[in-house]
C-alpha atoms as a PDB file:
ATOM      1  CA  PRO A   1     111.265   2.754 116.884  1.00  0.00           C
ATOM      2  CA  LEU A   2     109.168   3.102 113.459  1.00  0.00           C
ATOM      3  CA  ARG A   3     105.942   0.889 113.239  1.00  0.00           C
ATOM      4  CA  ALA A   4     106.705   0.372 109.250  1.00  0.00           C
ATOM      5  CA  ALA A   5     106.130  -3.756 109.493  1.00  0.00           C
ATOM      6  CA  GLU A   6     104.099  -4.340 112.797  1.00  0.00           C
ATOM      7  CA  SER A   7     101.371  -4.012 111.122  1.00  0.00           C
ATOM      8  CA  LEU A   8     101.835  -6.446 108.448  1.00  0.00           C
ATOM      9  CA  ASP A   9     100.013 -10.153 108.626  1.00  0.00           C
ATOM     10  CA  MET A  10     102.801 -12.081 107.355  1.00  0.00           C
ATOM     11  CA  PRO A  11     105.886 -13.881 109.149  1.00  0.00           C
ATOM     12  CA  GLN A  12     108.563 -11.772 110.519  1.00  0.00           C
ATOM     13  CA  GLU A  13     110.987 -13.861 107.603  1.00  0.00           C
ATOM     14  CA  ALA A  14     108.807 -11.668 105.022  1.00  0.00           C
ATOM     15  CA  ARG A  15     109.339  -8.853 106.841  1.00  0.00           C
ATOM     16  CA  ASP A  16     113.026  -9.205 107.033  1.00  0.00           C
ATOM     17  CA  ILE A  17     113.355  -9.015 103.203  1.00  0.00           C
ATOM     18  CA  ILE A  18     111.598  -6.146 102.760  1.00  0.00           C
ATOM     19  CA  TYR A  19     112.792  -4.142 106.167  1.00  0.00           C
ATOM     20  CA  SER A  20     115.657  -3.854 108.510  1.00  0.00           C
ATOM     21  CA  ARG A  21     114.521  -5.459 111.906  1.00  0.00           C
ATOM     22  CA  VAL A  22     114.279  -2.123 113.737  1.00  0.00           C
ATOM     23  CA  LEU A  23     114.188   0.760 112.271  1.00  0.00           C
ATOM     24  CA  LEU A  24     114.823   4.212 114.555  1.00  0.00           C
ATOM     25  CA  SER A  25     113.879   7.654 112.905  1.00  0.00           C
ATOM     26  CA  VAL A  26     116.545  10.408 113.469  1.00  0.00           C
ATOM     27  CA  ILE A  27     115.993  13.200 111.376  1.00  0.00           C
ATOM     28  CA  GLY A  28     112.535  13.511 109.436  1.00  0.00           C
ATOM     29  CA  LEU A  29     111.012  16.206 106.870  1.00  0.00           C
ATOM     30  CA  GLU A  30     109.872  19.016 107.748  1.00  0.00           C
ATOM     31  CA  GLY A  31     106.180  20.141 107.792  1.00  0.00           C
ATOM     32  CA  ASP A  32     103.689  17.546 107.921  1.00  0.00           C
ATOM     33  CA  ALA A  33     105.087  15.184 105.548  1.00  0.00           C
ATOM     34  CA  ASP A  34     102.903  11.656 105.816  1.00  0.00           C
ATOM     35  CA  THR A  35     105.864   9.692 105.685  1.00  0.00           C
ATOM     36  CA  PRO A  36     107.307   6.522 107.926  1.00  0.00           C
ATOM     37  CA  VAL A  37     110.702   8.201 108.791  1.00  0.00           C
ATOM     38  CA  ASN A  38     108.656  10.960 110.320  1.00  0.00           C
ATOM     39  CA  GLN A  39     107.376   8.972 113.153  1.00  0.00           C
ATOM     40  CA  GLY A  40     108.519  10.154 116.232  1.00  0.00           C
ATOM     41  CA  ALA A  41     111.604  11.843 114.402  1.00  0.00           C
ATOM     42  CA  PRO A  42     113.129  14.181 116.949  1.00  0.00           C
ATOM     43  CA  ILE A  43     114.619  16.347 114.461  1.00  0.00           C
ATOM     44  CA  LEU A  44     112.428  17.729 111.821  1.00  0.00           C
ATOM     45  CA  GLY A  45     113.171  19.732 108.528  1.00  0.00           C
ATOM     46  CA  ALA A  46     117.124  19.372 108.224  1.00  0.00           C
ATOM     47  CA  GLY A  47     117.491  20.211 104.387  1.00  0.00           C
ATOM     48  CA  GLY A  48     115.715  17.829 102.968  1.00  0.00           C
ATOM     49  CA  ILE A  49     116.911  14.758 104.274  1.00  0.00           C
ATOM     50  CA  THR A  50     116.144  11.784 106.555  1.00  0.00           C
ATOM     51  CA  MET A  51     118.227   9.948 108.589  1.00  0.00           C
ATOM     52  CA  THR A  52     117.377   6.579 109.827  1.00  0.00           C
ATOM     53  CA  HIS A  53     119.593   3.964 111.743  1.00  0.00           C
ATOM     54  CA  ALA A  54     118.653   0.366 110.941  1.00  0.00           C
ATOM     55  CA  LYS A  55     119.483  -2.513 113.260  1.00  0.00           C
ATOM     56  CA  CYS A  56     119.949  -5.671 111.822  1.00  0.00           C
ATOM     57  CA  PRO A  57     120.390  -9.345 113.208  1.00  0.00           C
ATOM     58  CA  ALA A  58     122.899 -11.296 111.820  1.00  0.00           C
ATOM     59  CA  GLY A  59     122.183 -12.281 108.306  1.00  0.00           C
ATOM     60  CA  THR A  60     119.438  -9.742 107.922  1.00  0.00           C
ATOM     61  CA  GLY A  61     119.267  -6.620 105.842  1.00  0.00           C
ATOM     62  CA  PRO A  62     116.687  -5.201 103.248  1.00  0.00           C
ATOM     63  CA  SER A  63     116.650  -6.994  99.553  1.00  0.00           C
ATOM     64  CA  LEU A  64     117.467  -5.291  96.273  1.00  0.00           C
ATOM     65  CA  HIS A  65     115.649  -2.438  95.648  1.00  0.00           C
ATOM     66  CA  ALA A  66     115.671   1.128  94.287  1.00  0.00           C
ATOM     67  CA  HIS A  67     114.698   4.827  94.781  1.00  0.00           C
ATOM     68  CA  PRO A  68     114.203   5.557  91.660  1.00  0.00           C
ATOM     69  CA  GLN A  69     114.095   9.702  93.089  1.00  0.00           C
ATOM     70  CA  THR A  70     116.378   9.736  96.052  1.00  0.00           C
ATOM     71  CA  PHE A  71     120.084   9.433  96.818  1.00  0.00           C
ATOM     72  CA  GLU A  72     120.610   6.612  99.591  1.00  0.00           C
ATOM     73  CA  THR A  73     123.962   6.804 101.613  1.00  0.00           C
ATOM     74  CA  PHE A  74     124.767   4.272 104.458  1.00  0.00           C
ATOM     75  CA  THR A  75     127.368   4.241 107.262  1.00  0.00           C
ATOM     76  CA  VAL A  76     127.773   1.282 109.365  1.00  0.00           C
ATOM     77  CA  LEU A  77     127.908   2.400 112.858  1.00  0.00           C
ATOM     78  CA  ARG A  78     128.390  -0.866 114.505  1.00  0.00           C
ATOM     79  CA  GLY A  79     128.934  -4.322 112.911  1.00  0.00           C
ATOM     80  CA  ARG A  80     130.163  -5.325 109.296  1.00  0.00           C
ATOM     81  CA  PHE A  81     127.777  -5.341 106.532  1.00  0.00           C
ATOM     82  CA  GLU A  82     127.893  -6.072 102.582  1.00  0.00           C
ATOM     83  CA  VAL A  83     126.299  -3.735 100.411  1.00  0.00           C
ATOM     84  CA  THR A  84     125.090  -4.878  96.810  1.00  0.00           C
ATOM     85  CA  TRP A  85     124.337  -2.832  93.776  1.00  0.00           C
ATOM     86  CA  ASN A  86     123.248  -2.828  90.261  1.00  0.00           C
ATOM     87  CA  ASP A  87     120.647  -4.637  88.647  1.00  0.00           C
ATOM     88  CA  ASP A  88     121.082  -7.944  89.975  1.00  0.00           C
ATOM     89  CA  GLY A  89     123.579  -7.428  92.921  1.00  0.00           C
ATOM     90  CA  ALA A  90     126.287  -8.550  91.519  1.00  0.00           C
ATOM     91  CA  GLN A  91     128.490  -5.604  92.771  1.00  0.00           C
ATOM     92  CA  ARG A  92     129.497  -5.673  96.233  1.00  0.00           C
ATOM     93  CA  VAL A  93     131.319  -4.445  98.845  1.00  0.00           C
ATOM     94  CA  GLU A  94     132.163  -5.335 102.877  1.00  0.00           C
ATOM     95  CA  LEU A  95     132.003  -2.038 105.007  1.00  0.00           C
ATOM     96  CA  ASP A  96     133.446  -1.964 108.585  1.00  0.00           C
ATOM     97  CA  GLU A  97     132.344   0.131 111.486  1.00  0.00           C
ATOM     98  CA  PHE A  98     132.526   3.838 109.509  1.00  0.00           C
ATOM     99  CA  ASP A  99     132.759   2.788 105.821  1.00  0.00           C
ATOM    100  CA  THR A 100     130.202   5.048 103.945  1.00  0.00           C
ATOM    101  CA  ILE A 101     128.690   4.098 100.214  1.00  0.00           C
ATOM    102  CA  ALA A 102     126.141   6.231  98.421  1.00  0.00           C
ATOM    103  CA  VAL A 103     123.979   4.969  95.990  1.00  0.00           C
ATOM    104  CA  ARG A 104     122.446   7.234  93.005  1.00  0.00           C
ATOM    105  CA  PRO A 105     118.456   7.296  92.385  1.00  0.00           C
ATOM    106  CA  GLY A 106     117.693   4.436  90.298  1.00  0.00           C
ATOM    107  CA  VAL A 107     120.521   2.073  90.861  1.00  0.00           C
ATOM    108  CA  CYS A 108     119.486  -1.069  92.859  1.00  0.00           C
ATOM    109  CA  SER A 109     121.204  -1.831  96.256  1.00  0.00           C
ATOM    110  CA  ALA A 110     120.704  -3.839  99.324  1.00  0.00           C
ATOM    111  CA  PHE A 111     122.400  -4.097 102.818  1.00  0.00           C
ATOM    112  CA  ARG A 112     123.208  -7.471 104.861  1.00  0.00           C
ATOM    113  CA  ASN A 113     124.650  -7.735 108.265  1.00  0.00           C
ATOM    114  CA  ILE A 114     127.456 -10.180 107.494  1.00  0.00           C
ATOM    115  CA  GLY A 115     128.904  -9.897 111.057  1.00  0.00           C
ATOM    116  CA  ASP A 116     127.928 -12.614 114.259  1.00  0.00           C
ATOM    117  CA  GLU A 117     126.162  -9.692 116.495  1.00  0.00           C
ATOM    118  CA  GLU A 118     123.305  -7.460 115.397  1.00  0.00           C
ATOM    119  CA  GLY A 119     124.820  -4.426 113.592  1.00  0.00           C
ATOM    120  CA  LEU A 120     123.490  -0.929 112.971  1.00  0.00           C
ATOM    121  CA  MET A 121     123.423   1.089 109.808  1.00  0.00           C
ATOM    122  CA  GLN A 122     122.795   4.872 109.376  1.00  0.00           C
ATOM    123  CA  VAL A 123     121.000   5.164 106.136  1.00  0.00           C
ATOM    124  CA  VAL A 124     120.620   8.959 104.884  1.00  0.00           C
ATOM    125  CA  ILE A 125     118.500   9.654 102.177  1.00  0.00           C
ATOM    126  CA  SER A 126     118.267  12.797  99.803  1.00  0.00           C
ATOM    127  CA  GLY A 127     116.444  14.150  97.015  1.00  0.00           C
ATOM    128  CA  ARG A 128     113.250  15.445  95.344  1.00  0.00           C
ATOM    129  CA  VAL A 129     110.657  12.477  97.613  1.00  0.00           C
ATOM    130  CA  HIS A 130     110.466  10.274 101.116  1.00  0.00           C
ATOM    131  CA  ASP A 131     107.914   8.107 100.386  1.00  0.00           C
ATOM    132  CA  MET A 132     107.135   4.599 100.136  1.00  0.00           C
ATOM    133  CA  LYS A 133     106.160   5.581  96.403  1.00  0.00           C
ATOM    134  CA  ASP A 134     110.107   6.248  96.045  1.00  0.00           C
ATOM    135  CA  ILE A 135     110.835   1.944  97.284  1.00  0.00           C
ATOM    136  CA  ASP A 136     110.822  -0.432  94.257  1.00  0.00           C
ATOM    137  CA  PHE A 137     111.898  -3.689  94.661  1.00  0.00           C
ATOM    138  CA  THR A 138     112.884  -6.692  91.690  1.00  0.00           C
ATOM    139  CA  LYS A 139     110.494  -8.544  90.264  1.00  0.00           C
ATOM    140  CA  GLU A 140     112.504 -11.434  91.955  1.00  0.00           C
ATOM    141  CA  ILE A 141     111.706 -10.061  95.699  1.00  0.00           C
ATOM    142  CA  ALA A 142     108.463  -9.929  94.957  1.00  0.00           C
ATOM    143  CA  GLU A 143     108.582 -13.768  93.584  1.00  0.00           C
ATOM    144  CA  GLN A 144     110.420 -14.472  96.961  1.00  0.00           C
ATOM    145  CA  LEU A 145     107.915 -12.867  98.894  1.00  0.00           C
ATOM    146  CA  ALA A 146     104.747 -14.513  97.210  1.00  0.00           C
ATOM    147  CA  SER A 147     106.026 -17.683  99.306  1.00  0.00           C
ATOM    148  CA  TYR A 148     104.944 -16.398 102.185  1.00  0.00           C
ATOM    149  CA  GLY A 149     101.786 -16.343 101.262  1.00  0.00           C
ATOM    150  CA  ASP A 150      99.376 -14.879  98.436  1.00  0.00           C
ATOM    151  CA  ASP A 151      98.425 -11.459  99.765  1.00  0.00           C
ATOM    152  CA  VAL A 152     102.329 -10.503 101.006  1.00  0.00           C
ATOM    153  CA  VAL A 153     103.049  -8.418  97.977  1.00  0.00           C
ATOM    154  CA  GLY A 154     100.001  -7.478  97.792  1.00  0.00           C
ATOM    155  CA  GLN A 155     100.587  -5.649 101.619  1.00  0.00           C
ATOM    156  CA  PHE A 156     103.590  -4.065 100.393  1.00  0.00           C
ATOM    157  CA  GLU A 157     101.673  -2.686  97.616  1.00  0.00           C
ATOM    158  CA  ALA A 158      99.061  -0.974  99.363  1.00  0.00           C
ATOM    159  CA  ARG A 159     102.037   1.036 101.572  1.00  0.00           C
ATOM    160  CA  GLY A 160     102.704   2.329  97.759  1.00  0.00           C
ATOM    161  CA  MET A 161     106.214  -0.309  97.074  1.00  0.00           C
ATOM    162  CA  THR A 162     106.760  -1.567  93.523  1.00  0.00           C
ATOM    163  CA  PHE A 163     108.149  -4.651  92.103  1.00  0.00           C
ATOM    164  CA  THR A 164     109.752  -3.166  89.083  1.00  0.00           C
ATOM    165  CA  ALA A 165     112.908  -2.429  89.783  1.00  0.00           C
ATOM    166  CA  GLY A 166     116.023  -4.019  87.452  1.00  0.00           C
ATOM    167  CA  LYS A 167     116.949  -4.519  83.788  1.00  0.00           C
ATOM    168  CA  ASP A 168     113.696  -6.069  82.903  1.00  0.00           C
ATOM    169  CA  SER A 169     111.379  -3.194  84.339  1.00  0.00           C
ATOM    170  CA  SER A 170     108.756  -2.107  81.699  1.00  0.00           C
END
């Protein structure tokens, strides 16, 4: 499992807003790229893509965010997920096992396990950049995180994440 959320000093509920509960790196970038998905990836250098398996307990999954420079492709491996997209997450689709959806760079999206048991989502990221600076959450997510403590948003910003995604972005 990736250690992306373990060092954060905040309640699990706050971590669940940003990360899937368990992230399993499958394919990382070639070379010595310093990205979370390279931590322990058994395969490196597969044509500039990364692949992670995201385990999500019922009712959880990453909130509305955009990847300004990369495509994100989701395939349900186990369970049932809802994927939402656009600036306010108003568009939605329910996915069953092996259903797949791709999201263009700059489009806000989120996914959530809507099943009763732990679900497993495959996440493939392809494009030019594969680091934490390519993850931009909406301002509303920052406001939600702030309810867990004054420094919670700052901990994510220190990792390179931003909170400017969506139609009202500056």
